[in-house]
Short mmCIF file of C-alpha atoms in Angstrom, two decimals:
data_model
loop_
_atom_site.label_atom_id
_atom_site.label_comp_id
_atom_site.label_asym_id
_atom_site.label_seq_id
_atom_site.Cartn_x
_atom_site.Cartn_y
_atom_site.Cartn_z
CA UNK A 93 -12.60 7.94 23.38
CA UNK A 94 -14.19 8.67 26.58
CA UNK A 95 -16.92 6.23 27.84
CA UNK A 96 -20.07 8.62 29.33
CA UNK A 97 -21.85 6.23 32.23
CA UNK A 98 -25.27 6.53 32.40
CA UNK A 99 -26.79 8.43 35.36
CA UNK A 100 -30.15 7.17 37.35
CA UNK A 101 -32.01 10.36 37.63
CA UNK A 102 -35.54 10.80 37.48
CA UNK A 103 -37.98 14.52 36.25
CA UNK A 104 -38.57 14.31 39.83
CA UNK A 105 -34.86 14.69 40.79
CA UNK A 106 -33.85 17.40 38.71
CA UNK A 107 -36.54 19.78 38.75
CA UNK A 108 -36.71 22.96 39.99
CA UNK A 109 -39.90 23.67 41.48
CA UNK A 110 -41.36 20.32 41.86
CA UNK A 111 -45.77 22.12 42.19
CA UNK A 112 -44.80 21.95 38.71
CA UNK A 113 -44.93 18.58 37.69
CA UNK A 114 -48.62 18.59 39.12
CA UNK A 115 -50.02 18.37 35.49
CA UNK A 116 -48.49 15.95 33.95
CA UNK A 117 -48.49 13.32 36.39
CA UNK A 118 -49.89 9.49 35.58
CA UNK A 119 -53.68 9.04 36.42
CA UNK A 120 -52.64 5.58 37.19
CA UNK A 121 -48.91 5.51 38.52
CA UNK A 122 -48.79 9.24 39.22
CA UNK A 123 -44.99 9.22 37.86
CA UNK A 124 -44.47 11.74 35.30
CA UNK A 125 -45.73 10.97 31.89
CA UNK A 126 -42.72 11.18 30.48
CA UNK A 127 -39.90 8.67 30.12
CA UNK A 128 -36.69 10.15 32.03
CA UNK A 129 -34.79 6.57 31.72
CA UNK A 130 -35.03 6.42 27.65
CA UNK A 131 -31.90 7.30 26.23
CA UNK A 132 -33.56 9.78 24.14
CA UNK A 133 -36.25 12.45 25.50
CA UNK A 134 -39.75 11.60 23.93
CA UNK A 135 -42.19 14.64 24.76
CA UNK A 136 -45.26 12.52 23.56
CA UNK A 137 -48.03 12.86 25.90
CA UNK A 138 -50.79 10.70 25.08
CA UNK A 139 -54.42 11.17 25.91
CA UNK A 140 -57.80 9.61 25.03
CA UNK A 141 -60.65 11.47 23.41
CA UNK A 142 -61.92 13.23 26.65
CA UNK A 143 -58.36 13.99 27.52
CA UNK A 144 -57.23 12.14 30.25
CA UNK A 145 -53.77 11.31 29.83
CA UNK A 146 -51.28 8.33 31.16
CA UNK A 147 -47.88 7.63 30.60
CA UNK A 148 -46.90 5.02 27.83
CA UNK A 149 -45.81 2.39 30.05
CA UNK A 150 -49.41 2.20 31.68
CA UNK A 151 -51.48 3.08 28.49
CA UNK A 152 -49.93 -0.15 27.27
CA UNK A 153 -50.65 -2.09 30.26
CA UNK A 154 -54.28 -1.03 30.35
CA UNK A 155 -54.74 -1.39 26.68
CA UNK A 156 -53.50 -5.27 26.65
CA UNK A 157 -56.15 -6.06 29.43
CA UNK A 158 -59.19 -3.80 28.52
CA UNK A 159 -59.59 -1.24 25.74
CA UNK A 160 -61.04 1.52 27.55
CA UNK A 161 -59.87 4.93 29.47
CA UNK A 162 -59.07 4.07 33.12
CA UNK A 163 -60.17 7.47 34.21
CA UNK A 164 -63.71 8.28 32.28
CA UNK A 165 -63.72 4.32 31.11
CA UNK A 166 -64.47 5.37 27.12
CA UNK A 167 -63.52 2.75 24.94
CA UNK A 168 -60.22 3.25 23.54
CA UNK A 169 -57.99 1.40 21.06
CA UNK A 170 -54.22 2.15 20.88
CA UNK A 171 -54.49 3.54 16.98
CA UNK A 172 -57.22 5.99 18.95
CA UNK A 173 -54.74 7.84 21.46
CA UNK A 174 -53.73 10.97 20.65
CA UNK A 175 -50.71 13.42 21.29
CA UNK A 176 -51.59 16.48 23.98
CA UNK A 177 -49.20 19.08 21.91
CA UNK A 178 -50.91 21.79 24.74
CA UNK A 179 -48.93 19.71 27.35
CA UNK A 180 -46.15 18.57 25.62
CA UNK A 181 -45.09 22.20 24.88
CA UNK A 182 -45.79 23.08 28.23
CA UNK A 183 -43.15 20.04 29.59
CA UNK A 184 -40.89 21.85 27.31
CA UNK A 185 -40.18 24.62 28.83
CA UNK A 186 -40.11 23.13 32.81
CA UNK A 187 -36.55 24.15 34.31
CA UNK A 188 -34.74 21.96 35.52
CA UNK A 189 -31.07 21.81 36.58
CA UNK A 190 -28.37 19.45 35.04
CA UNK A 191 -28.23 15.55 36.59
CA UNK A 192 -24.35 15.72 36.55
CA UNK A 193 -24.85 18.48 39.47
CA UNK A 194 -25.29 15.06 41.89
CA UNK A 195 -22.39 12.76 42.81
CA UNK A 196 -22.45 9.87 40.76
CA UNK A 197 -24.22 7.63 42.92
CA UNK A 198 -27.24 8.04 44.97
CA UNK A 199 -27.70 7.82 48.83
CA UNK A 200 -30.57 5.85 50.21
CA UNK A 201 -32.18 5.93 46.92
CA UNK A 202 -31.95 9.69 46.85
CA UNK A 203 -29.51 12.06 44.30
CA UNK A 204 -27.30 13.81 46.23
CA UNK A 205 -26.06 17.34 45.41
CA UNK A 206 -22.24 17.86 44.85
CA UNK A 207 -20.62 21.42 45.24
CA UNK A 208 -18.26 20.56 42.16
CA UNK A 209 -21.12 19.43 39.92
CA UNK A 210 -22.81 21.58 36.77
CA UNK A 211 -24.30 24.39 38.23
CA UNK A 212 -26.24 24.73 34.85
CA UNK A 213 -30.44 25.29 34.95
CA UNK A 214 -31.80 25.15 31.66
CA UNK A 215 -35.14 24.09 29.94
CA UNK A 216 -36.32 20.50 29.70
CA UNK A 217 -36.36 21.16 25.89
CA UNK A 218 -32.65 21.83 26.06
CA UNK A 219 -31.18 19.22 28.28
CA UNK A 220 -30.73 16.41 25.88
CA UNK A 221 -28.15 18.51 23.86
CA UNK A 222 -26.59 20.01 27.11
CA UNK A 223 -25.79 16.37 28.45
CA UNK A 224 -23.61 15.72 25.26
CA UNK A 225 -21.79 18.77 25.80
CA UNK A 226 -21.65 18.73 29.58
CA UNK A 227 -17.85 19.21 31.25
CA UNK A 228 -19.50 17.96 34.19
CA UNK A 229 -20.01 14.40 33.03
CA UNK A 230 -18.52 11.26 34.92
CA UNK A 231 -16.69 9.24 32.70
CA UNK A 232 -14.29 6.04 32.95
CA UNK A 233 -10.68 7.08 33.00
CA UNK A 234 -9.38 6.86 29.97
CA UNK A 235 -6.45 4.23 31.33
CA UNK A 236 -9.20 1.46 32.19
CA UNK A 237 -8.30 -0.96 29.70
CA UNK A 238 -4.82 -0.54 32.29
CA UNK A 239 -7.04 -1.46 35.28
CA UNK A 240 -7.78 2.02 36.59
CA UNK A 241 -11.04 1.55 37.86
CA UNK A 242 -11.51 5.84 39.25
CA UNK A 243 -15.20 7.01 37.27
CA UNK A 244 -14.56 10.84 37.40
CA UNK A 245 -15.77 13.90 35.59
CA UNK A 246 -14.62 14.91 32.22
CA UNK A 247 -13.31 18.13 33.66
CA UNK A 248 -11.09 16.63 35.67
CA UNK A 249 -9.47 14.12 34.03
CA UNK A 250 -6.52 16.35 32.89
CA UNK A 251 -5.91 16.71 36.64
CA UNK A 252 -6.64 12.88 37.06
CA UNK A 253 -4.30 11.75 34.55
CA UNK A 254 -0.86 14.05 35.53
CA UNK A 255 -1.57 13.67 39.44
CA UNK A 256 -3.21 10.76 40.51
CA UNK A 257 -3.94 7.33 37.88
CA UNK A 258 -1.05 5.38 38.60
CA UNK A 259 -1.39 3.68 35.29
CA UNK A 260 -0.63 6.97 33.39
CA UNK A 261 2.27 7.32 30.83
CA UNK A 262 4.73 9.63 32.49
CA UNK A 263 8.21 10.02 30.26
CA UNK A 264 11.17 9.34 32.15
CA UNK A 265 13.38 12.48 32.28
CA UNK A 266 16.52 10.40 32.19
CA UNK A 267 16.12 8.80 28.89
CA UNK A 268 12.25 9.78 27.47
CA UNK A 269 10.69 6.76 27.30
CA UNK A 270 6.79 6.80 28.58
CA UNK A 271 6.48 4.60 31.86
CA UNK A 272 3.25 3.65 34.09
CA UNK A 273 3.49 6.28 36.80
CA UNK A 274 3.05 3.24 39.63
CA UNK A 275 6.60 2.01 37.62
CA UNK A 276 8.07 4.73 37.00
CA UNK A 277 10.64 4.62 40.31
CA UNK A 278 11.46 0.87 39.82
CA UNK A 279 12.32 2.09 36.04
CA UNK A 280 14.19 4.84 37.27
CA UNK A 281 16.30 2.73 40.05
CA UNK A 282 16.70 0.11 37.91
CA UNK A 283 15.65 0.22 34.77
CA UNK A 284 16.89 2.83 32.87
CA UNK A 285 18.82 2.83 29.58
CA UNK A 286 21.03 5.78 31.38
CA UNK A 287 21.51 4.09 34.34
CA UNK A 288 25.42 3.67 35.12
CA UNK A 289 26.13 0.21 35.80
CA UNK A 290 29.15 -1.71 36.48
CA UNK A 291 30.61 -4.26 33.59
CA UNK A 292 31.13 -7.49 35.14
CA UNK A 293 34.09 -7.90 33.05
CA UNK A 294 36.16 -5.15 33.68
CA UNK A 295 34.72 -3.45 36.62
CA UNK A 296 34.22 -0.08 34.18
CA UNK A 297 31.41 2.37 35.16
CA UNK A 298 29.10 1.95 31.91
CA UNK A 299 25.52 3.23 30.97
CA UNK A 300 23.14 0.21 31.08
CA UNK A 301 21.90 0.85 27.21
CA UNK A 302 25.67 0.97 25.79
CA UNK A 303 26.81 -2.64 28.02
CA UNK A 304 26.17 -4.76 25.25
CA UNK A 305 27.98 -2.61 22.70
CA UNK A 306 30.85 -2.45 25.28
CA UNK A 307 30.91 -5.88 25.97
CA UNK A 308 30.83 -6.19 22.18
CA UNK A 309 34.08 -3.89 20.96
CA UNK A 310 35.42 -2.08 24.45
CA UNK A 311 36.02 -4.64 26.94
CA UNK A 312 39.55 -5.55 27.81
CA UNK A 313 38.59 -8.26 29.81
CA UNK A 314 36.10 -10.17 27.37
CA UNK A 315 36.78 -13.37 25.07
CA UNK A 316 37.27 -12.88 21.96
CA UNK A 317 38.37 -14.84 18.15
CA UNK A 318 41.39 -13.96 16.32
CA UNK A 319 41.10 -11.62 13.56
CA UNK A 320 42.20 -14.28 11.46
CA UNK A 321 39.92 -17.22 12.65
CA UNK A 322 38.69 -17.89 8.46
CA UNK A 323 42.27 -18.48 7.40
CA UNK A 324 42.48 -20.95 10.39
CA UNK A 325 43.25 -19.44 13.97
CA UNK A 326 41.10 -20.79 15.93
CA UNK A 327 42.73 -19.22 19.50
CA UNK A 328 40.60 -17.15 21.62
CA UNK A 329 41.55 -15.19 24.37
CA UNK A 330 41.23 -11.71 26.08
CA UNK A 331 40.65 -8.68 24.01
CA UNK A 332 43.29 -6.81 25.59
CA UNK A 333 45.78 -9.43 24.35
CA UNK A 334 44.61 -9.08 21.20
CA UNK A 335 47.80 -6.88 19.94
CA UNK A 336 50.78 -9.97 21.74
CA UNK A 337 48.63 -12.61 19.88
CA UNK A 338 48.80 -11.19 16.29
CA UNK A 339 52.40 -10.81 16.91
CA UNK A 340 52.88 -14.51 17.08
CA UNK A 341 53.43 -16.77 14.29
CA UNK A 342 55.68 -14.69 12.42
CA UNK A 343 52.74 -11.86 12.82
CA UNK A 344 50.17 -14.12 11.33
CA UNK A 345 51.34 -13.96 7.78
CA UNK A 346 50.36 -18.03 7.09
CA UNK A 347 46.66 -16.76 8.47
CA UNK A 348 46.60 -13.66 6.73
CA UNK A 349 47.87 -15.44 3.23
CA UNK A 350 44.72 -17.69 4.14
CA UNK A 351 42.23 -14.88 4.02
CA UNK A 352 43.65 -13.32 1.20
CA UNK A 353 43.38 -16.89 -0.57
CA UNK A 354 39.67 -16.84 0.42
CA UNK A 355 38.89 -13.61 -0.46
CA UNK A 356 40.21 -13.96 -3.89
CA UNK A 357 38.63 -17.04 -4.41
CA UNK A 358 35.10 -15.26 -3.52
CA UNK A 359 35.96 -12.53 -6.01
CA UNK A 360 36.64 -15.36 -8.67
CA UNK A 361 33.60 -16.72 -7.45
CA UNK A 362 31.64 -12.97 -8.47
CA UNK A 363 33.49 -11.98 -11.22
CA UNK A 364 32.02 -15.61 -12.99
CA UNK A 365 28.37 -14.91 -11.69
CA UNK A 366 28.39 -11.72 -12.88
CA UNK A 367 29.74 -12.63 -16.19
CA UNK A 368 26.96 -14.79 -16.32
CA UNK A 369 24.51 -12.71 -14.90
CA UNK A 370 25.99 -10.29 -17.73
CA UNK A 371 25.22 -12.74 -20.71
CA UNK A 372 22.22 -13.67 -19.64
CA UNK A 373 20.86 -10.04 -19.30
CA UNK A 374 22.47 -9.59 -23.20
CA UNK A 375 20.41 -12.25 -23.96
CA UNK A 376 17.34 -11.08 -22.56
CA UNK A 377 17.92 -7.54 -23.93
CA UNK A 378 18.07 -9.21 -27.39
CA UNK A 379 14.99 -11.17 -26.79
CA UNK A 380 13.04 -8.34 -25.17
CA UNK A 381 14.26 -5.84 -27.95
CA UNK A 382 12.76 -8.98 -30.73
CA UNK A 383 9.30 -8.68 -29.00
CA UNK A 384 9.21 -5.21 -28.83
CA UNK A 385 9.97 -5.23 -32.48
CA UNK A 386 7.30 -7.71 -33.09
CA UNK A 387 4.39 -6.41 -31.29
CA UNK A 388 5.25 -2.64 -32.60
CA UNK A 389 4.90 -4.05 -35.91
CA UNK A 390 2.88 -6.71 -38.21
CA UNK A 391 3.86 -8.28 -41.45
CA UNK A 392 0.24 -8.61 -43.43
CA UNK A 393 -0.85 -10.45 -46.38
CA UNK A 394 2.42 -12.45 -45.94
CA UNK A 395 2.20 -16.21 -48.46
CA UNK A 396 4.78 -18.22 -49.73
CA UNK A 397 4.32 -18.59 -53.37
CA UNK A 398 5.15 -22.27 -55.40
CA UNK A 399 6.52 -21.72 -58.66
CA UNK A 400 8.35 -24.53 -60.91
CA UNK A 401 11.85 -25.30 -60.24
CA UNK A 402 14.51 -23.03 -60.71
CA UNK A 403 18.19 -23.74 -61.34
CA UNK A 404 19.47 -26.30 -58.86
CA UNK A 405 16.88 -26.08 -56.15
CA UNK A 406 14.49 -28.02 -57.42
CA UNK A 407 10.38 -27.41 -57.24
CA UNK A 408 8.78 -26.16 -54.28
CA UNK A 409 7.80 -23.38 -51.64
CA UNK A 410 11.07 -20.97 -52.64
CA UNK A 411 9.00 -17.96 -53.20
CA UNK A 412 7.86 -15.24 -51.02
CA UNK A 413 5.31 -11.85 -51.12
CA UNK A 414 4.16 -9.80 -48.33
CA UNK A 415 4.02 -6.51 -46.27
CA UNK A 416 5.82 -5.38 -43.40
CA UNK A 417 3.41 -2.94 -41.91
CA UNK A 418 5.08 -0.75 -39.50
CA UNK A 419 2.87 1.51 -37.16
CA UNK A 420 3.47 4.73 -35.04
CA UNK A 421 6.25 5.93 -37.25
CA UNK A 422 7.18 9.12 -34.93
CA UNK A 423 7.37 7.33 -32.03
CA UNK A 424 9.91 4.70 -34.16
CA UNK A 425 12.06 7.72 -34.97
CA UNK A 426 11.96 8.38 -31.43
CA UNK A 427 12.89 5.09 -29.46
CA UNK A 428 14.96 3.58 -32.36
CA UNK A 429 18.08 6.31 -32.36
CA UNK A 430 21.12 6.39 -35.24
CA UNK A 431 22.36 2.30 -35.46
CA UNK A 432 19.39 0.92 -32.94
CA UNK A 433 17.50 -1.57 -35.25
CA UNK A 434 13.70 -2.47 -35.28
CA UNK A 435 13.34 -6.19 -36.66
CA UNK A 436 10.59 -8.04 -38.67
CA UNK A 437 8.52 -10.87 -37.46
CA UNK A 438 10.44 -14.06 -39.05
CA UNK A 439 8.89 -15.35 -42.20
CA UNK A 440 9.71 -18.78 -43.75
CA UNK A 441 10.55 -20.37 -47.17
CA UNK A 442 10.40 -23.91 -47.34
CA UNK A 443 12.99 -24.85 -44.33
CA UNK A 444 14.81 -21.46 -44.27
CA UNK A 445 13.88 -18.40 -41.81
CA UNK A 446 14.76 -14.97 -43.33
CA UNK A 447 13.67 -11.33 -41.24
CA UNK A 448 13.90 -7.22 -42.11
CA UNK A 449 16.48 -5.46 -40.11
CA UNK A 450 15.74 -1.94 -40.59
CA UNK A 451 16.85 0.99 -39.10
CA UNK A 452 14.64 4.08 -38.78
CA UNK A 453 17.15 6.97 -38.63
CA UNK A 454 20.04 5.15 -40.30
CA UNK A 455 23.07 2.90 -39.81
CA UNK A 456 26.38 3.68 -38.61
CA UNK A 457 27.01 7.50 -40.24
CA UNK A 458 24.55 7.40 -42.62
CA UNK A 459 22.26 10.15 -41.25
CA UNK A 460 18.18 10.95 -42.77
CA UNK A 461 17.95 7.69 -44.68
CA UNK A 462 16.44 4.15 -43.63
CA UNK A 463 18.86 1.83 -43.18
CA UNK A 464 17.33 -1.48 -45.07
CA UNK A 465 18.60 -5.53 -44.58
CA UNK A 466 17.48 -8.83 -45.25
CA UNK A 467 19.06 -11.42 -43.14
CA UNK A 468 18.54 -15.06 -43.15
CA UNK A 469 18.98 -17.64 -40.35
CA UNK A 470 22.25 -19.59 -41.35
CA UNK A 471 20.82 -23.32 -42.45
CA UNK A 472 23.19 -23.50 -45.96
CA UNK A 473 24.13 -21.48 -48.02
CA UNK A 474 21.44 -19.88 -50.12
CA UNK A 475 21.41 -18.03 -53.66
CA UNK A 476 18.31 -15.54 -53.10
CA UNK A 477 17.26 -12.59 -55.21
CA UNK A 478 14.71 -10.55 -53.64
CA UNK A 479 13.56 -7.17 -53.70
CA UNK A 480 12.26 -4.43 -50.77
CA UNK A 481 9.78 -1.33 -51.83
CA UNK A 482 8.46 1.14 -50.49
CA UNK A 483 4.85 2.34 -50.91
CA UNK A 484 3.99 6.22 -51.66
CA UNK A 485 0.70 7.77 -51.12
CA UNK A 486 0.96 8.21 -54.88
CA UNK A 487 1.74 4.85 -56.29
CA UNK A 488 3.85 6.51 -58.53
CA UNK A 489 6.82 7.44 -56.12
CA UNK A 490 6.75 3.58 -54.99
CA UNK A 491 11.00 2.98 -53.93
CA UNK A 492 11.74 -0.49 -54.90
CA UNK A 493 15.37 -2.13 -54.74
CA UNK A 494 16.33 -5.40 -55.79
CA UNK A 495 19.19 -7.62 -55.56
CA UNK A 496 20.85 -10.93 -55.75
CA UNK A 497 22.78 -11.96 -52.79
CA UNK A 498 24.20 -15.31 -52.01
CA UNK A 499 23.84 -15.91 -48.41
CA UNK A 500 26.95 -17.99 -47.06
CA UNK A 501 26.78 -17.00 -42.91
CA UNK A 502 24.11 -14.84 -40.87
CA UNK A 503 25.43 -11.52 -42.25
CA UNK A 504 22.49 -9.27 -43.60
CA UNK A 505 22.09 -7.65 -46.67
CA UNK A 506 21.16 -4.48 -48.31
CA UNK A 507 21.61 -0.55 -48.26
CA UNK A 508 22.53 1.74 -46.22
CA UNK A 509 21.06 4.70 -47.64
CA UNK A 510 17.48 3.60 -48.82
CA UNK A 511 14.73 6.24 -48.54
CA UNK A 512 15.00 9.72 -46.17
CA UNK A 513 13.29 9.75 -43.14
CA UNK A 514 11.40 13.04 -44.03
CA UNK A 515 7.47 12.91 -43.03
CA UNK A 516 6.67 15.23 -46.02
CA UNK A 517 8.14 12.95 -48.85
CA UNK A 518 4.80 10.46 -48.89
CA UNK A 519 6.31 7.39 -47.53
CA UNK A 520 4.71 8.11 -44.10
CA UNK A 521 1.15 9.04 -44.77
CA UNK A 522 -0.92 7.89 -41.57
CA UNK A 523 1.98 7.87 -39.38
CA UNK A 524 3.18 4.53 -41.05
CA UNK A 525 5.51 2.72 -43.61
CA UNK A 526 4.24 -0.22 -45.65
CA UNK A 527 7.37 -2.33 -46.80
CA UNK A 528 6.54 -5.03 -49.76
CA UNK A 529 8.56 -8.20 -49.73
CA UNK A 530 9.06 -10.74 -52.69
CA UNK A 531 11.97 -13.11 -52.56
CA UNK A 532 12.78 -16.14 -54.47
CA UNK A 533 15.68 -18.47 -53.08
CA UNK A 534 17.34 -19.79 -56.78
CA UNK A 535 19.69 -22.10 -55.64
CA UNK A 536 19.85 -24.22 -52.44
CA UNK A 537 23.53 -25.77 -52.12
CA UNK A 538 22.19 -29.06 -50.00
CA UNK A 539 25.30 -31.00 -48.76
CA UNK A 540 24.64 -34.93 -50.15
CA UNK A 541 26.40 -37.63 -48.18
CA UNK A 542 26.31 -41.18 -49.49
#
């Protein structure tokens, strides 16, 4: 951004015809009565009641050591002065020509006229907007935070900048980078990315940005490791005797066998991370695709039941009744395709953990029909009869199955073919499917050792 500097210019400096400024001088300091050096123009002339007027600087003066007019000596209180609009209007529209038509600095206290300043003369009213706009206004150069110190004006710093500040960016034609124009011939004699110098190595002509990448893969004359340094050469020697030293040691075949060695030990090395890395994301699929399952769905009104004992498994907590609510049905159908299953939270009967696997369009080839299991977490085996139905919006059309299954390993069971997957058929009504649960383990088989 450019930085403006402030000019020392007084009404008396820039105006015109200076007979003019007659009526609006000071009665005390006879400056003008208004403020040139504020920042921003104020126009206010202020007067006591009989119309004498002062400038603000001495109205406050005389005011703080006696309240009364200096000219006609009427009491006067600051609240009492007045504005002169008659005046004020007439300061207005005083010409006067623009400050940046004097060199910067003045000369024995006096503004001195430049031939390449602003030749603009305008109204008084109109100079505070011109200055903003003004071509003709000295400014810093725009490289001072680089120690130019030139102040010039703003229509010349195009000039300024390609012809004379020597701490201008000026792009090298060789190879485009932007240099300080006071460096720019040390750059270009020896600085250069294009310069051609000469390798130290093997005398060769090379450009100064490509040395290191010559020194690096090119140069005959530089040191360098054998190929084969991980199976165990450790020679080094010049590049350009790199084809007479691979032909040694019956053509490096112990070295090479080395490498090989190495490189099929890293692959071992990968092939058992990855076979880990491989489990552990199975794992994580099968625990991620359980939550899903779980949060997607909510088994309600779910209480084991105690009942008197039945054969072999003595008394206790061996019955259970619930729901399986299961929520956004269309979306189900949707992210659970043919033999993807959506599993029950696990529910408990005395010490044994049984879950719903069910599968929303069907298991294996079975195609429009709920697939339908109930699997149990291997403990012992287990004699269970239970029984899986599902509710209608008319009570009537309930769909219940039951069965007695005697659970031996972690193998589910059920059907394959339970109820279609048609929205129209009832099961479905609020875009959901209610599943009751009631199963009764009849026989534990407990192993006994004594």
């Amino acid at each position: 951004m450019d930085k403006k500097i402030n000019l020392d210019y007084l009404i008396d400096d820039i105006i015109v015809n200076s007979d003019d400024l007659t009526p609006f001088q000071c009665q005390i300091c006879f400056n003008s009565v208004i403020d040139f050096k504020k920042e921003t123009l104020s126009f206010d002339v202020l007067q006591c009641r009989n119309g004498h007027i002062s400038c603000h600087e001495c109205w406050n003066r005389q005011l703080s050591i006696k309240q009364e007019c200096p000219s006609c000596k009427v009491k006067t209180l600051p609240s009492e002065l007045s504005r002169n609009i008659f005046l004020e209007n007439a300061f207005r529209a005083l010409k006067v020509i623009c400050p940046n038509k004097f060199k910067e600095s003045k000369f024995q206290g006096e503004a001195v006229h430049c031939e390449n300043g602003c030749p603009e003369i305008l109204k008084v009213e109109l100079l505070e907007h011109h200055l903003k706009e003004c071509q003709y206004q000295f400014i810093k150069c725009p490289n001072n935070s680089n120690k130019c110190k030139y102040i010039i004006r703003k229509n010349q710093i195009e000039h300024h900048n390609q012809s004379v500040c020597d701490y201008s960016l000026i792009q090298c034609e060789k190879c485009s980078e932007l240099i300080e124009r006071k460096k720019l011939n040390k750059h270009i004699e020896s600085e250069c990315d294009t310069l051609m110098i000469t390798c130290s190595k093997c005398s060769a002509s090379i450009g100064k940005k490509l040395m290191n990448h010559h020194l690096e893969t090119d140069c005959p004359m530089e040191e360098i490791s054998c190929l084969y340094k991980a199976g165990g050469c450790n020679k080094r020697f010049l590049r350009s005797q790199l084809s007479q030293h691979l032909s040694e040691n019956n053509n490096h075949i112990f070295y090479i066998q080395n490498v090989m060695d190495l490189h099929k030990l890293q692959l071992d090395e990968c092939n058992q991370d990855y076979r880990k890395l491989e489990k552990q994301n199975r794992d994580l699929e099968k625990r991620l695709f359980y939550l899903e399952s779980t949060v997607n769905s909510t088994v309600i009104n779910s209480k084991p039941h105690e009942c008197g004992g039945g054969g072999g498994g003595g008394s206790g907590n061996n019955v259970y009744k619930g729901k399986w609510v299961i929520n956004n049905w269309d979306r189900k159908l949707r992210e659970y395709p043919i033999s993807k299953s959506l599993n029950s939270p696990f529910f408990q009967i005395g010490s044994s953990k049984f879950f719903i696997m069910l599968y929303p369009n069907g298991n294996n080839e079975v195609k429009g029909f709920l697939s339908i299991f109930l699997y149990k977490i291997y403990d012992r085996p287990s004699l269970v009869k239970y029984s899986l139905e599902a509710k209608n919006i008319d009570p009537t059309k309930n769909y219940k199955n039951t069965h007695t299954n005697n659970f031996i390993n972690n193998n589910g069971n059920g059907w394959f073919k339970w109820i279609e997957n048609k929205s129209q058929n009832g099961f479905f009504s609020n875009n959901s499917l209610t599943i009751s649960i009631s199963i009764k383990i009849i026989q534990d088989h407990s192993l006994v050792t004594e």
